Short mmCIF file of C-alpha atoms and ligand atoms in Angstrom, two decimals:
data_model
loop_
_atom_site.label_atom_id
_atom_site.label_comp_id
_atom_site.label_asym_id
_atom_site.label_seq_id
_atom_site.Cartn_x
_atom_site.Cartn_y
_atom_site.Cartn_z
CA MET A 22 54.24 -33.90 -17.41
CA ASN A 23 52.22 -34.39 -20.62
CA ILE A 24 54.46 -35.90 -23.26
CA LEU A 25 53.57 -36.50 -26.91
CA PHE A 26 55.59 -38.85 -29.10
CA VAL A 27 55.21 -38.66 -32.86
CA ALA A 28 57.02 -41.37 -34.76
CA ALA A 29 56.97 -43.62 -37.82
CA GLU A 30 57.46 -46.91 -35.94
CA CYS A 31 56.45 -48.40 -32.61
CA ALA A 32 56.79 -52.01 -31.47
CA PRO A 33 54.84 -54.22 -31.21
CA PHE A 34 52.45 -52.59 -33.71
CA VAL A 35 54.96 -51.78 -36.42
CA LYS A 36 58.73 -52.21 -36.40
CA VAL A 37 61.39 -52.09 -39.09
CA GLY A 38 64.38 -51.51 -36.82
CA GLY A 39 65.47 -49.99 -33.53
CA LEU A 40 63.30 -46.88 -33.88
CA GLY A 41 60.31 -49.18 -33.37
CA ASP A 42 61.85 -50.70 -30.26
CA VAL A 43 62.61 -47.30 -28.73
CA VAL A 44 59.17 -45.81 -29.36
CA GLY A 45 57.65 -49.04 -28.07
CA SER A 46 59.51 -48.99 -24.77
CA LEU A 47 60.46 -45.43 -23.77
CA PRO A 48 56.85 -44.14 -23.49
CA PRO A 49 55.76 -46.95 -21.10
CA ALA A 50 58.93 -46.33 -19.05
CA LEU A 51 57.94 -42.64 -18.74
CA ALA A 52 54.37 -43.61 -17.87
CA ARG A 53 55.71 -45.84 -15.08
CA LEU A 54 57.41 -42.76 -13.67
CA GLY A 55 53.98 -41.12 -13.40
CA HIS A 56 53.77 -39.06 -16.62
CA ALA A 57 50.88 -38.80 -19.08
CA VAL A 58 52.26 -40.10 -22.35
CA ARG A 59 50.59 -40.36 -25.76
CA VAL A 60 52.06 -41.76 -28.94
CA PHE A 61 50.84 -40.82 -32.44
CA LEU A 62 51.58 -43.26 -35.25
CA PRO A 63 50.59 -43.64 -38.89
CA HIS A 64 47.82 -46.21 -39.19
CA TYR A 65 49.64 -48.38 -41.76
CA GLY A 66 47.59 -51.01 -43.56
CA GLN A 67 49.96 -53.68 -42.26
CA ILE A 68 49.16 -53.03 -38.60
CA ASN A 69 47.04 -55.88 -37.32
CA ASP A 70 44.16 -54.03 -35.60
CA GLU A 71 42.41 -57.18 -34.56
CA ARG A 72 45.44 -58.73 -32.89
CA PHE A 73 46.06 -55.64 -30.77
CA GLY A 74 42.42 -54.60 -30.25
CA ILE A 75 42.91 -51.24 -32.00
CA ARG A 76 39.51 -49.54 -32.40
CA ARG A 77 38.08 -46.65 -34.40
CA TYR A 78 37.94 -43.64 -32.10
CA ASP A 79 37.14 -40.44 -33.92
CA GLU A 80 37.47 -38.47 -37.11
CA PHE A 81 37.88 -34.88 -38.19
CA LYS A 82 38.43 -32.82 -41.32
CA MET A 83 41.63 -31.08 -42.28
CA ALA A 84 42.48 -28.81 -45.21
CA TRP A 85 44.97 -30.62 -47.44
CA ASN A 86 46.16 -30.27 -51.02
CA GLU A 87 43.50 -27.74 -52.05
CA GLY A 88 40.80 -29.97 -50.65
CA ILE A 89 39.56 -31.43 -47.39
CA ALA A 90 41.03 -34.64 -45.98
CA ASN A 91 38.99 -36.85 -43.73
CA VAL A 92 41.36 -37.86 -40.92
CA GLN A 93 40.42 -41.08 -39.14
CA ILE A 94 41.71 -41.86 -35.69
CA ALA A 95 41.96 -45.26 -34.03
CA ARG A 96 43.17 -45.82 -30.50
CA ILE A 97 44.36 -48.24 -27.90
CA GLU A 98 45.61 -48.06 -24.31
CA ARG A 99 48.57 -50.22 -23.42
CA GLU A 100 51.04 -50.22 -20.54
CA GLY A 101 49.67 -46.92 -19.25
CA VAL A 102 50.16 -45.14 -22.60
CA SER A 103 47.52 -44.01 -25.14
CA PHE A 104 48.41 -44.85 -28.72
CA TYR A 105 46.62 -42.99 -31.54
CA PHE A 106 46.72 -44.21 -35.14
CA ILE A 107 46.21 -41.71 -37.95
CA ARG A 108 44.92 -42.45 -41.44
CA GLY A 109 43.59 -40.15 -44.18
CA TRP A 110 42.98 -40.99 -47.80
CA PRO A 111 45.16 -41.64 -49.79
CA PHE A 112 47.73 -42.06 -47.01
CA PHE A 113 48.11 -45.25 -44.93
CA ALA A 114 45.19 -46.98 -46.63
CA PRO A 115 44.19 -50.41 -45.27
CA HIS A 116 45.38 -52.20 -48.43
CA GLU A 117 48.83 -50.52 -48.33
CA LYS A 118 51.12 -53.25 -47.01
CA PHE A 119 54.37 -51.38 -46.47
CA VAL A 120 55.85 -49.11 -43.81
CA TYR A 121 58.32 -47.21 -45.97
CA SER A 122 57.93 -46.90 -49.72
CA ALA A 123 60.89 -47.53 -52.01
CA ASP A 124 60.57 -43.90 -53.14
CA GLU A 125 61.65 -41.33 -50.54
CA GLY A 126 59.75 -38.59 -52.41
CA ILE A 127 56.50 -40.43 -51.78
CA ASP A 128 57.37 -40.92 -48.12
CA VAL A 129 58.13 -37.22 -47.67
CA GLY A 130 54.52 -36.51 -48.72
CA ARG A 131 53.07 -39.28 -46.53
CA PHE A 132 54.95 -38.22 -43.40
CA LEU A 133 54.29 -34.52 -43.95
CA PHE A 134 50.61 -35.37 -43.97
CA PHE A 135 51.07 -37.47 -40.83
CA SER A 136 52.92 -34.62 -39.04
CA MET A 137 50.26 -32.08 -39.94
CA ALA A 138 47.41 -34.42 -39.00
CA SER A 139 49.15 -35.11 -35.67
CA LEU A 140 49.04 -31.42 -34.80
CA GLU A 141 45.41 -31.14 -35.81
CA LEU A 142 44.74 -34.17 -33.62
CA VAL A 143 46.34 -32.38 -30.66
CA ARG A 144 43.96 -29.50 -31.25
CA HIS A 145 41.08 -31.89 -31.46
CA LEU A 146 42.06 -33.76 -28.26
CA SER A 147 42.57 -30.55 -26.42
CA GLU A 148 38.95 -29.67 -27.15
CA SER A 149 37.45 -33.12 -26.59
CA GLU A 150 39.57 -34.37 -23.68
CA GLY A 151 41.30 -31.29 -22.32
CA TRP A 152 44.71 -32.86 -22.99
CA ARG A 153 47.64 -31.06 -24.51
CA PRO A 154 51.36 -31.78 -24.52
CA ASP A 155 53.94 -29.91 -22.46
CA VAL A 156 56.52 -31.27 -24.84
CA TYR A 157 56.39 -32.66 -28.39
CA HIS A 158 58.94 -35.41 -28.97
CA ALA A 159 59.55 -35.98 -32.70
CA ASN A 160 61.77 -38.77 -34.04
CA ASP A 161 63.93 -38.80 -37.17
CA TRP A 162 63.18 -37.09 -40.47
CA HIS A 163 59.69 -38.62 -40.78
CA THR A 164 58.33 -36.35 -38.05
CA ALA A 165 60.94 -33.57 -38.25
CA ALA A 166 58.28 -31.33 -39.84
CA VAL A 167 56.50 -31.14 -36.46
CA PRO A 168 58.73 -28.42 -34.93
CA PHE A 169 58.69 -26.53 -38.23
CA LEU A 170 54.89 -26.59 -38.54
CA LEU A 171 54.49 -25.57 -34.91
CA GLU A 172 56.65 -22.49 -35.52
CA ARG A 173 55.54 -21.55 -39.01
CA VAL A 174 51.85 -22.45 -38.99
CA TYR A 175 50.76 -22.49 -35.37
CA ALA A 176 52.99 -19.91 -33.62
CA THR A 177 50.03 -17.86 -32.44
CA ASP A 178 47.57 -20.71 -32.06
CA ARG A 179 45.85 -20.76 -28.66
CA ILE A 180 46.53 -24.45 -28.17
CA LEU A 181 49.59 -25.20 -30.26
CA GLY A 182 51.46 -21.90 -29.95
CA LYS A 183 54.81 -21.58 -28.14
CA ALA A 184 55.33 -25.33 -28.16
CA SER A 185 58.42 -26.98 -26.69
CA THR A 186 59.89 -29.48 -29.11
CA LEU A 187 62.54 -32.16 -28.96
CA LEU A 188 63.79 -33.91 -32.09
CA SER A 189 65.62 -37.20 -31.54
CA ILE A 190 68.05 -38.26 -34.23
CA HIS A 191 68.07 -42.04 -34.53
CA ASN A 192 69.89 -42.05 -37.84
CA MET A 193 71.52 -39.09 -39.56
CA GLN A 194 71.89 -40.88 -42.88
CA TYR A 195 68.19 -40.77 -43.70
CA GLN A 196 67.06 -37.17 -44.16
CA GLY A 197 63.89 -36.90 -46.26
CA TRP A 198 64.60 -34.74 -49.30
CA GLY A 199 62.26 -32.74 -51.49
CA VAL A 200 59.72 -31.32 -49.08
CA GLY A 201 59.28 -27.96 -50.87
CA TRP A 202 56.92 -29.26 -53.51
CA HIS A 203 54.79 -31.06 -50.92
CA LEU A 204 54.56 -27.97 -48.70
CA ALA A 205 53.49 -25.82 -51.63
CA ARG A 206 50.95 -28.37 -52.79
CA ALA A 207 49.48 -28.70 -49.29
CA GLY A 208 49.16 -24.91 -49.07
CA LEU A 209 51.72 -24.70 -46.24
CA PRO A 210 54.37 -21.98 -45.83
CA GLU A 211 57.72 -22.37 -47.54
CA VAL A 212 60.95 -22.95 -45.62
CA ASN A 213 62.59 -19.55 -45.41
CA HIS A 214 65.01 -19.88 -42.50
CA PRO A 215 68.19 -17.95 -43.38
CA LEU A 216 70.53 -20.68 -42.12
CA LEU A 217 68.77 -23.35 -44.18
CA ARG A 218 68.89 -21.08 -47.21
CA VAL A 219 72.58 -20.33 -46.85
CA MET A 220 73.34 -24.02 -46.44
CA ASP A 221 71.02 -24.98 -49.27
CA LYS A 222 69.00 -27.29 -47.06
CA THR A 223 65.48 -25.90 -47.37
CA GLU A 224 64.36 -29.15 -49.05
CA ASN A 225 65.76 -31.43 -46.34
CA LEU A 226 63.35 -32.44 -43.57
CA MET A 227 66.03 -33.57 -41.10
CA ALA A 228 67.83 -30.23 -41.55
CA ILE A 229 64.55 -28.39 -41.05
CA GLY A 230 63.88 -30.31 -37.85
CA LEU A 231 67.42 -29.67 -36.58
CA THR A 232 66.91 -25.96 -37.14
CA TYR A 233 63.41 -25.50 -35.73
CA SER A 234 63.36 -27.89 -32.78
CA THR A 235 63.83 -26.31 -29.34
CA MET A 236 66.24 -29.07 -28.30
CA LEU A 237 67.90 -31.98 -30.07
CA SER A 238 68.98 -35.37 -28.89
CA THR A 239 70.56 -38.45 -30.30
CA VAL A 240 70.67 -41.99 -29.07
CA SER A 241 74.19 -42.28 -27.62
CA PRO A 242 76.82 -39.84 -26.31
CA ARG A 243 79.42 -41.05 -28.82
CA TYR A 244 77.08 -40.55 -31.78
CA ALA A 245 76.37 -37.00 -30.54
CA GLN A 246 80.05 -36.28 -31.17
CA GLU A 247 80.24 -38.19 -34.44
CA ILE A 248 77.34 -36.41 -36.16
CA ALA A 249 79.10 -33.11 -35.63
CA THR A 250 81.98 -34.28 -37.87
CA PRO A 251 82.09 -34.37 -41.68
CA GLU A 252 82.29 -38.19 -41.67
CA GLY A 253 79.27 -38.68 -39.41
CA GLY A 254 77.15 -35.67 -40.28
CA TYR A 255 76.04 -36.74 -43.76
CA GLY A 256 76.13 -33.12 -44.89
CA LEU A 257 74.37 -31.72 -41.80
CA ASP A 258 77.38 -31.37 -39.46
CA GLY A 259 77.75 -27.67 -40.34
CA LEU A 260 74.15 -27.02 -39.41
CA LEU A 261 74.50 -29.03 -36.24
CA HIS A 262 77.50 -26.95 -35.19
CA ALA A 263 75.21 -23.97 -34.81
CA ARG A 264 73.17 -26.02 -32.33
CA LEU A 265 75.72 -28.01 -30.37
CA LEU A 266 74.68 -26.42 -27.08
CA HIS A 267 71.20 -27.76 -27.65
CA LEU A 268 72.19 -31.31 -28.51
CA LYS A 269 72.34 -34.14 -26.00
CA GLY A 270 73.26 -37.82 -26.36
CA ILE A 271 71.13 -40.21 -24.30
CA LEU A 272 71.80 -43.91 -24.58
CA ASN A 273 68.84 -46.09 -25.54
CA GLY A 274 67.69 -48.90 -23.32
CA ILE A 275 66.01 -52.18 -24.19
CA ASP A 276 62.74 -53.60 -22.97
CA THR A 277 64.12 -55.98 -20.37
CA GLU A 278 60.77 -57.69 -19.91
CA GLN A 279 60.32 -58.47 -23.56
CA TRP A 280 63.98 -59.48 -23.91
CA ASN A 281 64.40 -61.83 -21.00
CA PRO A 282 66.07 -65.24 -21.38
CA ALA A 283 64.76 -66.32 -17.98
CA THR A 284 61.08 -65.97 -18.90
CA SER A 285 61.04 -66.23 -22.70
CA ARG A 286 58.60 -68.61 -24.32
CA GLN A 287 60.34 -68.40 -27.69
CA ILE A 288 63.48 -70.27 -26.69
CA ALA A 289 64.03 -73.96 -26.04
CA ALA A 290 65.47 -73.63 -22.52
CA PRO A 291 65.08 -70.46 -20.42
CA TYR A 292 68.17 -69.51 -18.39
CA ASP A 293 69.86 -66.71 -16.49
CA ALA A 294 73.41 -65.75 -15.55
CA GLY A 295 73.39 -68.46 -12.89
CA SER A 296 72.33 -71.26 -15.23
CA LEU A 297 74.49 -70.59 -18.27
CA SER A 298 74.90 -74.28 -19.01
CA SER A 299 71.30 -74.28 -20.35
CA ARG A 300 72.43 -72.06 -23.20
CA SER A 301 73.86 -75.10 -24.89
CA GLU A 302 70.33 -76.50 -25.35
CA ASN A 303 69.29 -73.29 -27.08
CA LYS A 304 72.33 -73.46 -29.30
CA GLN A 305 71.54 -76.99 -30.36
CA ALA A 306 67.90 -76.12 -30.96
CA LEU A 307 69.04 -73.23 -33.17
CA GLN A 308 71.46 -75.46 -35.10
CA SER A 309 68.71 -77.95 -35.68
CA GLU A 310 66.17 -75.28 -36.70
CA MET A 311 68.63 -73.76 -39.17
CA GLY A 312 69.62 -77.13 -40.64
CA LEU A 313 73.20 -77.06 -39.33
CA PRO A 314 74.99 -80.03 -37.76
CA VAL A 315 74.02 -80.15 -34.08
CA ARG A 316 77.29 -79.78 -32.17
CA ALA A 317 77.41 -78.25 -28.70
CA ASN A 318 81.12 -77.41 -28.75
CA ILE A 319 81.52 -75.64 -32.06
CA PRO A 320 81.55 -71.82 -31.83
CA LEU A 321 78.39 -70.35 -33.33
CA ILE A 322 78.59 -66.82 -34.72
CA GLY A 323 75.24 -65.03 -35.05
CA ALA A 324 74.04 -61.84 -36.75
CA VAL A 325 70.62 -60.16 -37.00
CA MET A 326 70.58 -57.02 -39.09
CA ARG A 327 69.08 -54.88 -41.79
CA LEU A 328 71.33 -55.75 -44.74
CA VAL A 329 72.31 -52.17 -45.58
CA ASP A 330 75.69 -50.38 -45.82
CA GLN A 331 75.35 -49.00 -42.27
CA LYS A 332 75.57 -52.46 -40.71
CA GLY A 333 78.85 -53.40 -42.39
CA PRO A 334 77.88 -56.47 -44.47
CA GLU A 335 80.54 -55.30 -46.89
CA ILE A 336 83.29 -56.22 -44.40
CA MET A 337 81.36 -58.96 -42.63
CA PHE A 338 81.02 -61.33 -45.61
CA PRO A 339 84.74 -61.51 -46.48
CA ALA A 340 85.78 -61.67 -42.80
CA VAL A 341 83.35 -64.51 -42.07
CA ARG A 342 84.46 -66.28 -45.24
CA TRP A 343 88.13 -66.18 -44.17
CA THR A 344 87.21 -67.26 -40.66
CA LEU A 345 85.22 -70.25 -41.84
CA GLU A 346 87.95 -71.31 -44.27
CA GLY A 347 90.40 -71.68 -41.40
CA ASN A 348 88.19 -72.68 -38.50
CA ASP A 349 85.66 -75.19 -37.33
CA ALA A 350 82.82 -72.72 -36.71
CA GLN A 351 79.24 -71.97 -37.74
CA PHE A 352 77.56 -68.75 -38.88
CA VAL A 353 73.85 -67.95 -38.67
CA LEU A 354 72.48 -64.79 -40.29
CA LEU A 355 68.97 -63.33 -40.16
CA GLY A 356 68.49 -60.21 -42.25
CA ALA A 357 66.76 -58.43 -45.07
CA GLY A 358 67.70 -55.45 -47.17
CA ALA A 359 69.65 -54.56 -50.29
CA PRO A 360 69.44 -57.25 -53.00
CA HIS A 361 73.23 -57.38 -53.53
CA TYR A 362 73.80 -58.13 -49.84
CA GLU A 363 71.01 -60.71 -49.77
CA HIS A 364 72.70 -62.29 -52.76
CA ALA A 365 76.12 -62.27 -51.03
CA ALA A 366 74.53 -63.94 -48.00
CA ALA A 367 72.96 -66.67 -50.12
CA GLN A 368 76.30 -67.19 -51.88
CA LEU A 369 78.08 -67.61 -48.54
CA GLN A 370 75.56 -70.25 -47.53
CA GLN A 371 76.09 -72.06 -50.80
CA ASP A 372 79.88 -71.99 -50.43
CA PHE A 373 79.90 -73.31 -46.86
CA PRO A 374 77.28 -76.05 -46.58
CA GLY A 375 76.91 -77.23 -43.01
CA LYS A 376 78.70 -74.14 -41.73
CA VAL A 377 76.45 -71.27 -42.80
CA ALA A 378 72.69 -70.85 -42.46
CA VAL A 379 71.00 -67.72 -43.77
CA GLN A 380 67.41 -66.68 -43.29
CA LEU A 381 66.35 -63.74 -45.42
CA GLY A 382 63.38 -61.79 -44.07
CA PHE A 383 62.12 -60.26 -40.83
CA ASP A 384 61.39 -62.74 -38.03
CA GLU A 385 61.41 -61.50 -34.43
CA PRO A 386 60.95 -64.91 -32.72
CA LEU A 387 63.86 -66.32 -34.72
CA SER A 388 65.97 -63.28 -33.82
CA GLU A 389 65.45 -64.15 -30.17
CA ARG A 390 66.54 -67.73 -30.72
CA ILE A 391 69.69 -66.43 -32.40
CA TYR A 392 70.45 -64.15 -29.43
CA ALA A 393 69.94 -67.14 -27.12
CA GLY A 394 71.85 -69.67 -29.19
CA SER A 395 74.91 -67.80 -30.54
CA ASP A 396 78.25 -67.62 -28.80
CA VAL A 397 79.42 -64.48 -30.62
CA PHE A 398 77.09 -61.80 -31.99
CA LEU A 399 78.43 -59.66 -34.86
CA MET A 400 77.78 -55.94 -35.39
CA PRO A 401 80.61 -54.64 -37.58
CA SER A 402 78.78 -51.36 -38.33
CA LEU A 403 80.14 -48.59 -40.50
CA PHE A 404 78.29 -46.27 -38.13
CA GLU A 405 75.81 -47.04 -35.35
CA PRO A 406 73.76 -44.31 -33.65
CA CYS A 407 73.06 -46.63 -30.72
CA GLY A 408 72.38 -50.19 -31.71
CA LEU A 409 70.08 -52.45 -29.74
CA GLY A 410 71.26 -55.80 -31.10
CA GLN A 411 74.48 -55.73 -29.06
CA MET A 412 72.54 -54.94 -25.86
CA ILE A 413 70.02 -57.71 -26.47
CA ALA A 414 72.91 -60.09 -27.24
CA MET A 415 74.61 -59.23 -23.93
CA ARG A 416 71.37 -59.80 -22.05
CA TYR A 417 71.26 -63.27 -23.60
CA GLY A 418 74.92 -64.04 -22.91
CA ALA A 419 76.04 -63.93 -26.56
CA LEU A 420 79.29 -61.94 -26.58
CA PRO A 421 79.04 -59.00 -28.98
CA LEU A 422 81.86 -58.42 -31.44
CA VAL A 423 81.40 -54.84 -32.60
CA ARG A 424 83.14 -51.97 -34.31
CA ASP A 425 84.30 -49.23 -31.98
CA VAL A 426 81.79 -46.58 -33.14
CA GLY A 427 78.68 -44.78 -31.91
CA GLY A 428 76.53 -46.52 -29.35
CA LEU A 429 78.48 -49.75 -29.82
CA ALA A 430 81.50 -48.02 -28.27
CA ASP A 431 79.32 -46.71 -25.42
CA THR A 432 77.88 -50.13 -24.53
CA VAL A 433 80.50 -52.82 -25.24
CA ASP A 434 83.93 -53.13 -23.61
CA ASP A 435 86.50 -55.87 -23.22
CA GLN A 436 84.78 -57.19 -20.10
CA THR A 437 81.59 -57.92 -22.01
CA GLY A 438 82.61 -58.44 -25.64
CA PHE A 439 85.14 -57.67 -28.37
CA LEU A 440 85.88 -54.46 -30.30
CA PHE A 441 87.79 -53.56 -33.45
CA LYS A 442 88.53 -50.15 -34.97
CA ASP A 443 89.36 -50.09 -38.67
CA TYR A 444 86.52 -50.52 -41.09
CA GLN A 445 88.36 -53.33 -42.89
CA PRO A 446 87.50 -57.04 -43.27
CA GLY A 447 91.02 -57.81 -42.02
CA ALA A 448 90.45 -55.98 -38.72
CA LEU A 449 87.19 -57.85 -38.12
CA HIS A 450 88.74 -61.16 -39.17
CA PHE A 451 91.61 -60.64 -36.72
CA VAL A 452 89.40 -59.98 -33.69
CA LEU A 453 86.98 -62.75 -34.65
CA GLY A 454 89.99 -65.08 -34.66
CA GLN A 455 90.91 -63.90 -31.16
CA ALA A 456 87.34 -64.49 -29.98
CA LEU A 457 87.30 -68.04 -31.33
CA GLU A 458 90.69 -68.68 -29.75
CA MET A 459 89.31 -67.58 -26.40
CA TYR A 460 86.19 -69.69 -26.87
CA HIS A 461 88.31 -72.81 -27.34
CA ARG A 462 91.15 -72.16 -24.88
CA ASN A 463 89.72 -70.14 -22.07
CA ARG A 464 86.22 -71.34 -21.25
CA GLN A 465 86.37 -69.83 -17.80
CA GLY A 466 87.32 -66.39 -19.13
CA TRP A 467 84.51 -66.73 -21.66
CA GLN A 468 81.96 -67.48 -18.97
CA ILE A 469 83.12 -64.56 -16.85
CA ARG A 470 82.58 -62.28 -19.84
CA GLN A 471 79.12 -63.78 -20.38
CA GLN A 472 78.24 -63.13 -16.76
CA HIS A 473 79.45 -59.53 -16.94
CA ALA A 474 77.48 -59.03 -20.13
CA MET A 475 74.29 -60.48 -18.66
CA GLN A 476 74.61 -58.38 -15.54
CA ARG A 477 74.92 -55.03 -17.32
CA ASP A 478 71.85 -52.85 -16.81
CA PHE A 479 70.36 -51.78 -20.13
CA SER A 480 66.86 -51.14 -18.82
CA TRP A 481 65.04 -47.94 -19.79
CA GLN A 482 64.87 -46.70 -16.21
CA ARG A 483 68.14 -44.78 -16.37
CA SER A 484 67.54 -43.26 -19.80
CA ALA A 485 63.92 -42.37 -19.05
CA THR A 486 65.12 -40.15 -16.20
CA SER A 487 67.60 -38.45 -18.54
CA TYR A 488 64.79 -37.79 -21.03
CA LEU A 489 62.69 -36.22 -18.28
CA ASP A 490 65.56 -33.87 -17.42
CA LEU A 491 65.88 -33.00 -21.08
CA TYR A 492 62.13 -32.35 -21.42
CA ARG A 493 62.33 -29.96 -18.46
CA GLN A 494 65.29 -28.20 -20.02
CA THR A 495 63.41 -27.99 -23.33
CA ILE A 496 60.36 -26.42 -21.69
CA GLU A 497 62.50 -23.90 -19.78
CA LEU A 498 64.43 -22.94 -22.88
CA ARG A 499 61.24 -22.43 -24.88
CA GLN A 500 59.72 -20.31 -22.14
CA ALA A 501 62.85 -18.18 -21.99
CA TYR A 502 62.32 -17.29 -25.67
CA ALA A 503 58.53 -16.97 -25.54
P1 LIG B 28 68.66 -50.49 -36.61
O1 LIG B 28 67.55 -49.79 -35.94
O2 LIG B 28 69.64 -49.56 -37.22
O3 LIG B 28 68.22 -51.53 -37.56
P2 LIG B 28 69.25 -51.57 -33.93
O4 LIG B 28 70.34 -52.45 -33.46
O5 LIG B 28 69.00 -50.32 -33.17
O6 LIG B 28 69.51 -51.27 -35.47
O7 LIG B 28 67.87 -52.33 -33.90
C1 LIG B 28 67.60 -53.41 -34.70
C2 LIG B 28 66.40 -54.14 -34.12
O8 LIG B 28 65.72 -54.80 -35.18
C3 LIG B 28 66.81 -55.19 -33.12
O9 LIG B 28 65.74 -55.38 -32.21
C4 LIG B 28 66.99 -56.42 -34.01
O10 LIG B 28 66.84 -57.63 -33.31
C5 LIG B 28 65.85 -56.21 -35.00
N1 LIG B 28 66.04 -56.79 -36.34
C6 LIG B 28 66.85 -56.37 -37.33
N2 LIG B 28 66.73 -57.13 -38.42
C7 LIG B 28 65.84 -58.10 -38.10
C8 LIG B 28 65.27 -59.21 -38.81
N3 LIG B 28 65.62 -59.49 -40.06
N4 LIG B 28 64.36 -59.98 -38.17
C9 LIG B 28 64.01 -59.70 -36.90
N5 LIG B 28 64.48 -58.68 -36.18
C10 LIG B 28 65.38 -57.88 -36.77
C1 LIG B 29 68.38 -46.30 -35.68
C2 LIG B 29 69.87 -46.62 -35.54
C3 LIG B 29 70.18 -47.55 -34.40
C4 LIG B 29 69.41 -47.14 -33.15
C5 LIG B 29 67.94 -47.06 -33.46
C6 LIG B 29 67.10 -46.66 -32.25
O1 LIG B 29 67.70 -47.26 -36.41
O2 LIG B 29 70.38 -47.14 -36.75
O3 LIG B 29 71.57 -47.52 -34.13
O4 LIG B 29 69.63 -48.08 -32.11
O5 LIG B 29 67.72 -46.10 -34.45
O6 LIG B 29 67.47 -45.41 -31.73
#
């Protein structure tokens, strides 16, 4: 099957969160199963072309904003997948050192351009290389215009017409508002779908994608249920109800080669489920690196997260504060995000010298040392479409303590970690207390949980097969309506 991914992030080239991990590892997993997979990405200025060997490949012209845009394509082959990087003035210029702008309105314009240029690139590749997708796999609001453009602009196109599209929802909270002005300016058709009009969502890119895509998926079965409720739908649950038959929840995997404590070169002492005692060396190395007292037998609580409402810092800071007031424990946090949460993190560090170490910023090697060195890994999310942190933590034998929502509920149980329900600092504090109690009083039980956690299979193999089934279903459904 020929599969095309269009997405805003893809590790290792560019990653802000889990979307980057997924787009970095699902395509190679599909390629390993014998499929021809291509990934189109924006050629952000911050991508390090030299490091990855990304080379100029081609260019073509495209009508845009009452003029002609020169679209430049760079390319690289990696793990059996072809990656194409798209740039076109003034979008994704080499000097532009950000992935997302602080202004969503600007991003709506940038990603609309990217979506349109992606389709023109398909046309171009079909002529130059004879390649065209059997299925277009768009991801989140950034590329949700792809199914819309295929229907409204290219319906009768010889190459792009009658396309089968899948839109994966990685996060329902981000939707991309205000596309009408950009469509008009680019000379593209307006959004006139009756359902979107009635629901007053013609400006909302996620809503547009949900309406026009042949099939929909999200990144865990539990989240598929949650987004169809008023609490989880962020205003789009009504729209989703019209499409429930076409929505599927497929759990993400993790790249088990990249995230492997037995072979990692980032951590002090590699280990596996059979050599858990080596973890203690990693813990002490982490304590030392973070400037905490080096003590092998003190419980170390770790967290790696975007510091945004979704991840629950609002309940995490008070709960950790109460825990540290009454316990001999340490807390290590790596994160970046909203200034008020970064400030709260710095305050916590100030209030608990020798117990709390905070690193603000994005640092993948350090994240790995936290997974390898923590005893408990916190993810107290308000909502969590899938979550990769808890799966990586389990692979490294750090027991996840998570809220019972979304993909966290689908991946963690009381054999491998700890769960709490209410979105309250008290509920998190209570379960964290139980975890510390177990750490001190039941070492054997703790180790059994670590072993269970490390033995769970979170590889992409299983999910890649589910995606293939879904692609087939998508193609059949599209043909039925052709
Ligand atoms: P989300 O995509 O919502 O941020 P996920 O749990 O799906 O949440 O994925 C987060 C990914 O980003 C994980 O691989 C995690 O280790 C990584 N990550 C998050 N924040 C940081 C950070 N500050 N530094 C390094 N890695 C981070
Ligand atoms: C989003 C979600 C996260 C999910 C990731 C990859 O960033 O917040 O839960 O794991 O996408 O699908």
